[in-house]
Amino acid sequence: MYNDKESQKIVDIIQNYARKHSLFILAYGTGCGAIEIPPTMTSRYDAERFGIRGSATPRQADVLLITGYLATKSLKRVIKVYEQMQDPKYVIGFGSCTINGGMYWDSYNTINVLDKYLPVDVYINGCMPRPEAVIAGFVKLQKLIQQGKADGWDIYKKNIDEYKANQKKIITNWVMPDFNF
Amino acid sequence: MEGIGYKILGAVLTTILAFVVGMFYGGFSRKITARIQNRVGPPVWQNFLDVLKLLFKKTSVRYGFMHHIAPLWMISMSITTLMFVPVLNDGLFFTNLNFSGDIIFLLYIMVMGSLGMALGAGSTGNPNSAIGVSRGLTQMVGFEIPWVMALVALMIQYKTTSVTGLMEVQSQSGTWLMFSSPFAFIAALLAMPGMFRYSPFDIVGAPSELASGPISEFGGKYLSTMMTSGSIFAFVKLTLYVDIFMGGASNLIVLVLKTFTLYMYPVLWGTVSARFRTEQSVRYFWGWPTFFGFIALIYAAF
Ligand code: SF4
């Protein structure tokens, strides 16, 4: 009786409401776009009014913010960090570099399409995106969470073989456990 | 039989009250910090949403027994402490379990929560946690000394070792202990920010320096239990200060006003100051607060 669809729906609504309004972000700020994070969080644009708050460790974080290009070396660290985060977790690709490589599209040591290696929920385009765009991206993520569509973490679990194959193609010296969960 | 029923009901009510008030205090402090920084800030109920969201998170981390027990230990210690602090002067529900000698008991039990946190953080094996724990224990050595001195001075001066005893002294004489033993109050007040761990004393959970220190491996349900425990404990500490130094409170509105005023002092200090280093913090606590603690002892003895 308590597990039927109607009560599950109510639980989902409460769950999604709480998740939506409390996003702890972990900024992986190695790309140049990371310079836009401080203005987004501080006085002028104040992302905290949406319940967005920085978190210090992957264990507490909900959103992984990847700010721009990823060198193949740092991709390894990002995968580690992503897998240490607890479900449900979301990834925001920040800047054109994460979408198609941006101005580093023909570089020998950056990846081009982030979505091949990690499931991206929301992309924010621009090189670099202004704080308004970043906040718009967060609002978009909140909408997706409300509708229950931000399920990149689920997709990652289901297609883990595919993602792992892609990751291993890029990272040649894979000296870490296969899974860091 | 009826007495026990009332006691249990009172305990449950007190816990809920402490949770709600503590959470709102956290929310208000975030809002006020935001306003000082010229921001809009999160809504005041933001902490409830955070706790709720963390409860709904899945957890797939296993670090052994102590890691599971630590948050439960902390919350049970907070509630135990709450049970021994009279919330209102004389009400049906909120007087709780007092006995003569409970100040000494409180001094011990108030550090038990931190001890549980230390054990839990130690079992995660994260180096940041270990550094955070060692800093926390060092800082505790700092602020416990003036705080204990203040309380011992009061115990000597008024020849009672129970919180209700001190409250009776105040209601009989009509002045708050804040005025009748000012040095003990100054010592305790100067030691207070160390307990709340706002800047400049946030050396334990420094987010950018230690990746939030002892709690760096706790996420999801663990973190939400810890946040709950923290807000209950904040309420307990504030209520204890109000009981001892500010004459307690006869109803909830007065209580909330007094505790909130007191709470603003570490929060506002925190918004305008940067973080101390560990030895600076200890040097601070062993400086003027301990000096006033000595004066309080001398004042009490003669
Ligand atoms: S999108 Fe532009 S700003 Fe962002 S990391 Fe790439 S080059 Fe830098």
Short mmCIF file of C-alpha atoms and ligand atoms in Angstrom, two decimals:
data_model
loop_
_atom_site.label_atom_id
_atom_site.label_comp_id
_atom_site.label_asym_id
_atom_site.label_seq_id
_atom_site.Cartn_x
_atom_site.Cartn_y
_atom_site.Cartn_z
CA MET A 1 0.00 0.00 0.00
CA TYR A 2 2.77 2.42 0.86
CA ASN A 3 4.74 1.53 -2.22
CA ASP A 4 2.15 2.26 -4.83
CA LYS A 5 2.59 4.78 -7.56
CA GLU A 6 0.64 7.64 -6.01
CA SER A 7 2.65 7.78 -2.79
CA GLN A 8 5.87 7.39 -4.77
CA LYS A 9 4.85 10.43 -6.78
CA ILE A 10 4.44 12.53 -3.64
CA VAL A 11 7.82 11.39 -2.34
CA ASP A 12 9.35 12.26 -5.68
CA ILE A 13 7.91 15.75 -5.59
CA ILE A 14 9.31 16.42 -2.11
CA GLN A 15 12.62 14.85 -3.05
CA ASN A 16 13.00 16.83 -6.21
CA TYR A 17 11.98 20.04 -4.48
CA ALA A 18 14.68 19.58 -1.85
CA ARG A 19 17.30 18.57 -4.39
CA LYS A 20 16.46 21.45 -6.62
CA HIS A 21 16.81 24.10 -3.96
CA SER A 22 19.98 22.86 -2.39
CA LEU A 23 22.83 22.35 -4.81
CA PHE A 24 26.30 21.93 -3.37
CA ILE A 25 28.75 22.54 -6.15
CA LEU A 26 32.26 21.25 -6.54
CA ALA A 27 34.08 23.38 -9.06
CA TYR A 28 36.76 21.61 -11.01
CA GLY A 29 38.42 24.83 -11.98
CA THR A 30 41.35 24.03 -14.20
CA GLY A 31 39.98 25.67 -17.33
CA CYS A 32 40.17 29.42 -17.80
CA GLY A 33 36.40 29.64 -17.30
CA ALA A 34 36.90 29.13 -13.58
CA ILE A 35 37.54 32.85 -13.25
CA GLU A 36 33.80 33.37 -13.64
CA ILE A 37 32.94 31.31 -10.58
CA PRO A 38 33.95 33.88 -7.92
CA PRO A 39 31.76 36.66 -9.37
CA THR A 40 28.90 34.19 -9.63
CA MET A 41 29.15 33.27 -5.98
CA THR A 42 29.89 36.70 -4.49
CA SER A 43 27.97 39.92 -3.95
CA ARG A 44 27.07 41.00 -7.42
CA TYR A 45 25.45 37.87 -8.80
CA ASP A 46 24.98 35.95 -5.53
CA ALA A 47 24.23 32.38 -6.51
CA GLU A 48 23.48 31.50 -2.88
CA ARG A 49 19.97 32.88 -3.21
CA PHE A 50 19.16 29.82 -5.35
CA GLY A 51 20.49 27.54 -2.65
CA ILE A 52 23.74 27.06 -4.53
CA ARG A 53 26.66 26.69 -2.24
CA GLY A 54 30.22 25.63 -2.63
CA SER A 55 31.29 22.38 -1.09
CA ALA A 56 34.79 21.35 -0.29
CA THR A 57 34.85 17.64 -0.94
CA PRO A 58 33.29 15.32 -3.53
CA ARG A 59 31.52 13.36 -0.81
CA GLN A 60 29.25 16.27 0.01
CA ALA A 61 28.82 17.68 -3.47
CA ASP A 62 25.87 17.36 -5.84
CA VAL A 63 27.06 19.22 -8.89
CA LEU A 64 30.40 18.82 -10.58
CA LEU A 65 31.20 21.99 -12.44
CA ILE A 66 33.77 21.41 -15.15
CA THR A 67 35.01 24.80 -16.17
CA GLY A 68 36.39 24.48 -19.63
CA TYR A 69 39.00 22.39 -21.35
CA LEU A 70 40.17 19.17 -19.84
CA ALA A 71 43.65 17.93 -20.55
CA THR A 72 43.90 14.17 -20.81
CA LYS A 73 45.87 14.23 -17.60
CA SER A 74 43.17 16.06 -15.68
CA LEU A 75 40.43 13.91 -17.19
CA LYS A 76 41.72 11.10 -15.04
CA ARG A 77 41.31 13.20 -11.89
CA VAL A 78 37.87 14.33 -12.94
CA ILE A 79 36.75 10.74 -13.38
CA LYS A 80 38.07 9.92 -9.93
CA VAL A 81 36.27 12.89 -8.41
CA TYR A 82 33.06 12.15 -10.26
CA GLU A 83 32.98 8.58 -9.12
CA GLN A 84 33.59 9.60 -5.52
CA MET A 85 30.49 11.76 -5.50
CA GLN A 86 27.33 10.25 -4.06
CA ASP A 87 24.17 9.73 -6.08
CA PRO A 88 22.30 11.68 -7.31
CA LYS A 89 24.98 13.81 -8.89
CA TYR A 90 24.97 16.18 -11.80
CA VAL A 91 27.60 17.48 -14.17
CA ILE A 92 27.59 20.92 -15.71
CA GLY A 93 29.82 21.48 -18.72
CA PHE A 94 30.95 25.06 -18.60
CA GLY A 95 32.16 26.82 -21.73
CA SER A 96 32.46 25.77 -25.34
CA CYS A 97 35.53 23.68 -24.64
CA THR A 98 33.39 21.04 -22.97
CA ILE A 99 30.90 21.00 -25.83
CA ASN A 100 33.10 20.54 -28.86
CA GLY A 101 36.61 21.46 -27.86
CA GLY A 102 36.19 25.19 -28.36
CA MET A 103 39.36 26.90 -29.38
CA TYR A 104 41.36 23.88 -28.30
CA TRP A 105 39.57 21.57 -30.71
CA ASP A 106 42.74 20.51 -32.49
CA SER A 107 45.00 20.43 -29.49
CA TYR A 108 47.00 17.26 -29.01
CA ASN A 109 46.27 16.83 -25.33
CA THR A 110 42.75 18.03 -24.58
CA ILE A 111 39.54 16.12 -24.99
CA ASN A 112 36.90 17.54 -27.26
CA VAL A 113 33.50 16.24 -26.26
CA LEU A 114 33.08 15.85 -22.53
CA ASP A 115 29.85 13.92 -22.87
CA LYS A 116 31.72 10.91 -24.19
CA TYR A 117 33.50 10.44 -20.90
CA LEU A 118 31.10 11.72 -18.29
CA PRO A 119 27.34 12.20 -18.52
CA VAL A 120 26.75 15.96 -18.79
CA ASP A 121 23.35 17.22 -17.67
CA VAL A 122 23.59 20.85 -18.68
CA TYR A 123 25.94 22.69 -20.98
CA ILE A 124 26.60 26.39 -20.63
CA ASN A 125 28.04 27.78 -23.80
CA GLY A 126 30.17 30.83 -24.31
CA CYS A 127 33.86 31.41 -24.19
CA MET A 128 33.78 32.24 -21.38
CA PRO A 129 30.15 32.34 -20.17
CA ARG A 130 29.24 35.38 -18.13
CA PRO A 131 27.82 34.94 -14.60
CA GLU A 132 24.31 35.55 -15.95
CA ALA A 133 24.78 32.61 -18.29
CA VAL A 134 26.10 30.48 -15.45
CA ILE A 135 23.08 31.28 -13.33
CA ALA A 136 20.81 30.55 -16.29
CA GLY A 137 22.53 27.19 -16.57
CA PHE A 138 21.88 26.45 -12.92
CA VAL A 139 18.24 27.43 -13.27
CA LYS A 140 17.99 25.08 -16.23
CA LEU A 141 19.49 22.31 -14.10
CA GLN A 142 16.97 23.05 -11.38
CA LYS A 143 14.16 22.73 -13.92
CA LEU A 144 15.51 19.40 -15.10
CA ILE A 145 15.77 18.16 -11.53
CA GLN A 146 12.21 19.22 -10.85
CA GLN A 147 11.02 17.23 -13.84
CA GLY A 148 13.18 14.30 -12.83
CA LYS A 149 15.13 14.50 -16.07
CA ALA A 150 18.58 15.18 -14.68
CA ASP A 151 19.52 11.53 -14.52
CA GLY A 152 23.04 11.53 -15.90
CA TRP A 153 24.23 9.50 -12.90
CA ASP A 154 21.76 6.78 -13.81
CA ILE A 155 22.81 6.79 -17.45
CA TYR A 156 26.43 6.55 -16.39
CA LYS A 157 25.68 3.49 -14.32
CA LYS A 158 23.70 1.83 -17.07
CA ASN A 159 26.25 2.47 -19.81
CA ILE A 160 29.31 2.09 -17.65
CA ASP A 161 31.08 -0.21 -20.15
CA GLU A 162 30.75 2.27 -22.94
CA TYR A 163 31.99 5.16 -20.81
CA LYS A 164 34.88 3.14 -19.46
CA ALA A 165 35.91 2.10 -22.99
CA ASN A 166 35.88 5.74 -24.09
CA GLN A 167 37.86 6.84 -21.06
CA LYS A 168 40.47 4.16 -21.51
CA LYS A 169 40.92 5.11 -25.13
CA ILE A 170 42.11 8.55 -24.04
CA ILE A 171 43.93 7.70 -20.84
CA THR A 172 46.76 5.47 -21.87
CA ASN A 173 48.46 5.02 -18.52
CA TRP A 174 45.47 3.95 -16.46
CA VAL A 175 47.10 3.36 -13.09
CA MET A 176 44.08 3.43 -10.83
CA PRO A 177 41.31 1.00 -9.93
CA ASP A 178 38.71 0.49 -12.62
CA PHE A 179 36.01 1.97 -10.43
CA ASN A 180 36.42 4.57 -7.70
CA PHE A 181 32.96 4.37 -6.26
CA MET B 1 2.96 7.64 36.36
CA GLU B 2 1.68 10.91 35.08
CA GLY B 3 4.92 12.61 35.96
CA ILE B 4 6.89 10.25 33.75
CA GLY B 5 4.49 10.76 30.87
CA TYR B 6 4.96 14.51 31.12
CA LYS B 7 8.71 14.11 31.32
CA ILE B 8 8.83 12.03 28.15
CA LEU B 9 6.53 14.39 26.31
CA GLY B 10 8.64 17.28 27.52
CA ALA B 11 11.81 15.63 26.28
CA VAL B 12 10.36 15.06 22.82
CA LEU B 13 9.00 18.59 22.64
CA THR B 14 12.29 20.08 23.77
CA THR B 15 14.20 18.15 21.13
CA ILE B 16 11.88 19.28 18.37
CA LEU B 17 12.03 22.86 19.63
CA ALA B 18 15.82 22.77 19.77
CA PHE B 19 16.02 21.38 16.24
CA VAL B 20 13.66 23.93 14.72
CA VAL B 21 15.09 26.92 16.55
CA GLY B 22 18.67 25.85 15.90
CA MET B 23 17.98 25.37 12.20
CA PHE B 24 16.35 28.78 11.91
CA TYR B 25 19.29 30.34 13.71
CA GLY B 26 21.57 28.81 11.11
CA GLY B 27 19.37 30.18 8.35
CA PHE B 28 19.23 33.64 9.92
CA SER B 29 22.96 33.72 10.36
CA ARG B 30 23.44 32.86 6.68
CA LYS B 31 20.97 35.57 5.74
CA ILE B 32 22.62 38.16 7.96
CA THR B 33 26.07 37.26 6.68
CA ALA B 34 24.73 37.68 3.17
CA ARG B 35 23.23 41.07 3.95
CA ILE B 36 26.50 42.24 5.46
CA GLN B 37 28.24 41.21 2.26
CA ASN B 38 25.60 43.12 0.29
CA ARG B 39 23.99 39.97 -1.09
CA VAL B 40 20.42 38.77 -1.05
CA GLY B 41 21.27 35.50 0.59
CA PRO B 42 19.41 32.21 0.81
CA PRO B 43 15.94 32.00 2.36
CA VAL B 44 15.93 31.47 6.13
CA TRP B 45 14.60 27.94 5.75
CA GLN B 46 17.51 26.98 3.51
CA ASN B 47 19.07 24.77 6.18
CA PHE B 48 15.95 22.63 6.32
CA LEU B 49 16.17 22.09 2.57
CA ASP B 50 19.84 21.19 2.87
CA VAL B 51 19.16 18.63 5.57
CA LEU B 52 16.26 17.18 3.64
CA LYS B 53 18.26 16.91 0.45
CA LEU B 54 21.16 15.27 2.23
CA LEU B 55 18.75 12.76 3.74
CA PHE B 56 17.57 11.82 0.26
CA LYS B 57 21.07 11.21 -1.01
CA LYS B 58 22.29 7.69 -1.51
CA THR B 59 25.41 6.63 0.33
CA SER B 60 27.81 4.04 -0.90
CA VAL B 61 30.80 4.73 1.31
CA ARG B 62 31.99 2.28 3.92
CA TYR B 63 34.79 3.06 6.32
CA GLY B 64 33.99 0.72 9.13
CA PHE B 65 32.07 0.82 12.34
CA MET B 66 33.10 4.16 13.84
CA HIS B 67 32.27 5.98 10.64
CA HIS B 68 28.68 4.83 10.95
CA ILE B 69 28.46 5.47 14.65
CA ALA B 70 30.03 8.95 14.76
CA PRO B 71 27.00 10.98 13.55
CA LEU B 72 24.67 9.00 15.78
CA TRP B 73 27.02 9.51 18.68
CA MET B 74 27.08 13.23 18.04
CA ILE B 75 23.33 13.60 17.83
CA SER B 76 22.72 11.47 20.90
CA MET B 77 25.25 13.50 22.87
CA SER B 78 23.61 16.74 21.75
CA ILE B 79 20.22 15.49 22.86
CA THR B 80 21.63 14.19 26.14
CA THR B 81 23.14 17.59 26.81
CA LEU B 82 19.85 19.19 25.95
CA MET B 83 18.12 17.02 28.52
CA PHE B 84 20.22 18.46 31.32
CA VAL B 85 19.85 22.11 30.43
CA PRO B 86 16.67 23.68 31.74
CA VAL B 87 15.08 25.45 28.80
CA LEU B 88 12.57 27.54 30.70
CA ASN B 89 12.61 28.73 34.29
CA ASP B 90 9.58 26.85 35.44
CA GLY B 91 7.29 25.26 32.97
CA LEU B 92 5.53 21.96 32.84
CA PHE B 93 7.51 20.63 29.91
CA PHE B 94 10.80 22.33 29.54
CA THR B 95 12.53 21.90 32.87
CA ASN B 96 14.05 18.49 32.05
CA LEU B 97 16.25 16.29 34.18
CA ASN B 98 18.22 18.32 36.66
CA PHE B 99 20.11 17.16 39.66
CA SER B 100 22.54 18.86 41.96
CA GLY B 101 25.97 18.69 40.41
CA ASP B 102 24.87 18.87 36.83
CA ILE B 103 27.25 21.69 35.90
CA ILE B 104 30.14 19.33 36.42
CA PHE B 105 28.32 16.68 34.45
CA LEU B 106 27.62 19.16 31.64
CA LEU B 107 31.26 20.13 31.45
CA TYR B 108 32.07 16.55 30.67
CA ILE B 109 29.22 15.68 28.39
CA MET B 110 29.60 18.79 26.26
CA VAL B 111 32.89 17.56 24.85
CA MET B 112 31.64 14.04 24.20
CA GLY B 113 30.11 14.98 20.86
CA SER B 114 33.42 16.29 19.59
CA LEU B 115 35.05 13.12 20.79
CA GLY B 116 32.67 11.03 18.70
CA MET B 117 33.40 13.22 15.71
CA ALA B 118 37.12 12.76 16.30
CA LEU B 119 36.83 8.97 16.41
CA GLY B 120 34.65 8.87 13.31
CA ALA B 121 36.91 11.19 11.39
CA GLY B 122 39.92 9.15 12.41
CA SER B 123 38.44 5.97 11.02
CA THR B 124 37.95 7.48 7.57
CA GLY B 125 41.67 7.76 7.11
CA ASN B 126 41.51 11.07 5.31
CA PRO B 127 44.57 13.21 6.15
CA ASN B 128 42.46 16.38 6.17
CA SER B 129 40.23 14.84 8.82
CA ALA B 130 43.20 13.96 10.98
CA ILE B 131 44.56 17.51 10.79
CA GLY B 132 41.10 18.90 11.51
CA VAL B 133 40.70 16.69 14.56
CA SER B 134 44.06 17.63 15.98
CA ARG B 135 43.28 21.31 15.45
CA GLY B 136 39.89 20.88 17.06
CA LEU B 137 41.30 19.22 20.15
CA THR B 138 44.00 21.88 20.44
CA GLN B 139 41.42 24.62 20.21
CA MET B 140 39.28 22.87 22.76
CA VAL B 141 42.17 22.96 25.21
CA GLY B 142 42.19 26.68 24.53
CA PHE B 143 38.61 27.66 25.15
CA GLU B 144 37.75 25.08 27.79
CA ILE B 145 40.12 26.67 30.29
CA PRO B 146 38.48 30.10 30.60
CA TRP B 147 35.04 28.51 30.35
CA VAL B 148 35.72 26.06 33.15
CA MET B 149 37.31 28.81 35.22
CA ALA B 150 34.21 30.94 34.83
CA LEU B 151 31.95 28.11 35.88
CA VAL B 152 34.14 27.12 38.83
CA ALA B 153 34.15 30.73 39.97
CA LEU B 154 30.36 30.75 39.91
CA MET B 155 30.20 27.45 41.75
CA ILE B 156 32.48 28.76 44.47
CA GLN B 157 30.74 32.08 44.75
CA TYR B 158 27.19 30.78 45.00
CA LYS B 159 27.94 27.41 46.63
CA THR B 160 25.84 25.44 44.19
CA THR B 161 26.74 23.03 41.44
CA SER B 162 23.48 22.91 39.57
CA VAL B 163 22.16 25.10 36.79
CA THR B 164 18.79 25.44 38.50
CA GLY B 165 20.62 26.52 41.64
CA LEU B 166 22.26 29.36 39.76
CA MET B 167 18.94 30.27 38.20
CA GLU B 168 17.35 30.41 41.64
CA VAL B 169 20.12 32.68 42.87
CA GLN B 170 19.29 35.05 40.04
CA SER B 171 15.56 34.99 40.54
CA GLN B 172 15.96 35.58 44.28
CA SER B 173 18.42 38.42 44.04
CA GLY B 174 16.72 39.90 40.99
CA THR B 175 19.95 40.64 39.13
CA TRP B 176 21.47 38.55 36.40
CA LEU B 177 24.76 36.86 37.14
CA MET B 178 26.08 38.80 34.19
CA PHE B 179 26.04 41.85 36.49
CA SER B 180 26.63 40.28 39.87
CA SER B 181 29.72 38.34 38.76
CA PRO B 182 30.92 40.30 35.76
CA PHE B 183 34.39 38.78 35.44
CA ALA B 184 33.10 35.24 35.08
CA PHE B 185 30.71 36.49 32.44
CA ILE B 186 33.46 38.25 30.50
CA ALA B 187 35.65 35.15 30.60
CA ALA B 188 32.82 32.90 29.44
CA LEU B 189 31.76 35.35 26.76
CA LEU B 190 35.26 35.66 25.37
CA ALA B 191 35.54 31.88 25.28
CA MET B 192 32.22 31.47 23.52
CA PRO B 193 33.22 32.03 19.85
CA GLY B 194 35.56 29.07 20.15
CA MET B 195 32.60 26.82 20.79
CA PHE B 196 30.68 28.06 17.81
CA ARG B 197 33.55 27.83 15.37
CA TYR B 198 32.71 30.84 13.31
CA SER B 199 35.59 32.89 12.00
CA PRO B 200 38.19 33.61 13.26
CA PHE B 201 37.98 30.31 15.10
CA ASP B 202 36.85 28.15 12.18
CA ILE B 203 40.22 26.47 12.01
CA VAL B 204 38.65 23.04 12.43
CA GLY B 205 36.42 22.89 9.40
CA ALA B 206 38.26 25.35 7.20
CA PRO B 207 36.69 24.66 3.80
CA SER B 208 39.44 25.82 1.50
CA GLU B 209 42.33 24.89 3.71
CA LEU B 210 41.33 21.47 5.00
CA ALA B 211 38.45 20.56 2.68
CA SER B 212 36.04 20.95 5.62
CA GLY B 213 38.24 19.01 7.99
CA PRO B 214 36.78 16.19 10.08
CA ILE B 215 33.61 15.95 8.03
CA SER B 216 35.37 15.74 4.70
CA GLU B 217 34.47 12.08 4.17
CA PHE B 218 30.93 12.37 5.49
CA GLY B 219 28.23 12.98 2.93
CA GLY B 220 24.56 12.31 2.54
CA LYS B 221 22.76 10.98 5.59
CA TYR B 222 25.84 11.23 7.77
CA LEU B 223 26.24 14.92 7.04
CA SER B 224 22.57 15.62 7.56
CA THR B 225 22.68 13.92 10.96
CA MET B 226 25.70 16.00 11.83
CA MET B 227 24.00 19.21 10.75
CA THR B 228 20.97 18.34 12.85
CA SER B 229 23.17 17.60 15.80
CA GLY B 230 25.07 20.83 15.29
CA SER B 231 21.95 22.94 15.30
CA ILE B 232 20.59 21.24 18.41
CA PHE B 233 23.92 21.74 20.10
CA ALA B 234 24.05 25.42 19.17
CA PHE B 235 20.67 25.86 20.83
CA VAL B 236 21.87 23.98 23.91
CA LYS B 237 24.96 26.11 24.33
CA LEU B 238 23.03 29.35 23.90
CA THR B 239 20.38 28.22 26.35
CA LEU B 240 23.03 27.28 28.88
CA TYR B 241 24.60 30.72 28.62
CA VAL B 242 21.22 32.37 29.00
CA ASP B 243 20.36 30.16 31.98
CA ILE B 244 23.59 30.81 33.78
CA PHE B 245 24.30 34.43 33.05
CA MET B 246 21.12 36.06 31.83
CA GLY B 247 18.57 34.80 34.29
CA GLY B 248 16.99 32.15 32.14
CA ALA B 249 13.72 32.83 30.41
CA SER B 250 10.16 32.54 31.58
CA ASN B 251 8.61 31.92 28.18
CA LEU B 252 9.74 30.86 24.75
CA ILE B 253 9.66 34.31 23.16
CA VAL B 254 12.00 35.74 25.78
CA LEU B 255 14.21 32.69 25.37
CA VAL B 256 14.43 33.10 21.62
CA LEU B 257 15.17 36.81 21.92
CA LYS B 258 17.92 36.31 24.48
CA THR B 259 19.57 33.40 22.73
CA PHE B 260 19.40 35.11 19.37
CA THR B 261 21.04 38.24 20.76
CA LEU B 262 23.78 36.11 22.21
CA TYR B 263 24.12 34.16 18.99
CA MET B 264 24.67 37.29 16.95
CA TYR B 265 27.90 37.95 18.78
CA PRO B 266 29.95 35.07 17.28
CA VAL B 267 28.17 35.43 13.93
CA LEU B 268 28.88 39.14 13.56
CA TRP B 269 32.41 38.73 14.76
CA GLY B 270 32.78 35.97 12.20
CA THR B 271 31.64 38.08 9.28
CA VAL B 272 34.31 40.71 9.80
CA SER B 273 37.33 38.59 10.55
CA ALA B 274 39.65 36.21 8.81
CA ARG B 275 40.73 32.84 10.08
CA PHE B 276 43.28 32.44 12.85
CA ARG B 277 46.02 29.92 12.76
CA THR B 278 45.87 27.24 15.43
CA GLU B 279 48.47 28.73 17.69
CA GLN B 280 46.98 32.21 17.34
CA SER B 281 43.65 30.86 18.44
CA VAL B 282 45.10 29.10 21.48
CA ARG B 283 47.15 32.17 22.33
CA TYR B 284 43.99 34.26 22.19
CA PHE B 285 42.13 31.94 24.57
CA TRP B 286 45.01 31.73 26.99
CA GLY B 287 45.34 35.49 27.00
CA TRP B 288 42.55 37.80 28.08
CA PRO B 289 39.83 35.15 28.61
CA THR B 290 42.03 33.19 31.01
CA PHE B 291 43.11 36.42 32.70
CA PHE B 292 39.48 37.30 33.35
CA GLY B 293 38.92 33.73 34.48
CA PHE B 294 41.62 34.21 37.13
CA ILE B 295 40.11 37.48 38.25
CA ALA B 296 36.74 35.79 38.48
CA LEU B 297 38.21 33.08 40.67
CA ILE B 298 39.84 35.61 42.94
CA TYR B 299 36.64 37.66 43.04
CA ALA B 300 34.69 34.54 43.95
CA ALA B 301 37.07 33.36 46.63
CA PHE B 302 37.28 36.61 48.55
S1 SF4 C 1 35.48 27.77 -23.42
FE1 SF4 C 1 36.90 29.49 -23.67
S2 SF4 C 1 37.06 30.35 -21.61
FE2 SF4 C 1 36.21 28.29 -21.39
S3 SF4 C 1 37.99 26.97 -21.04
FE3 SF4 C 1 37.57 26.97 -23.25
S4 SF4 C 1 38.90 28.57 -24.08
FE4 SF4 C 1 38.77 28.92 -21.85
#
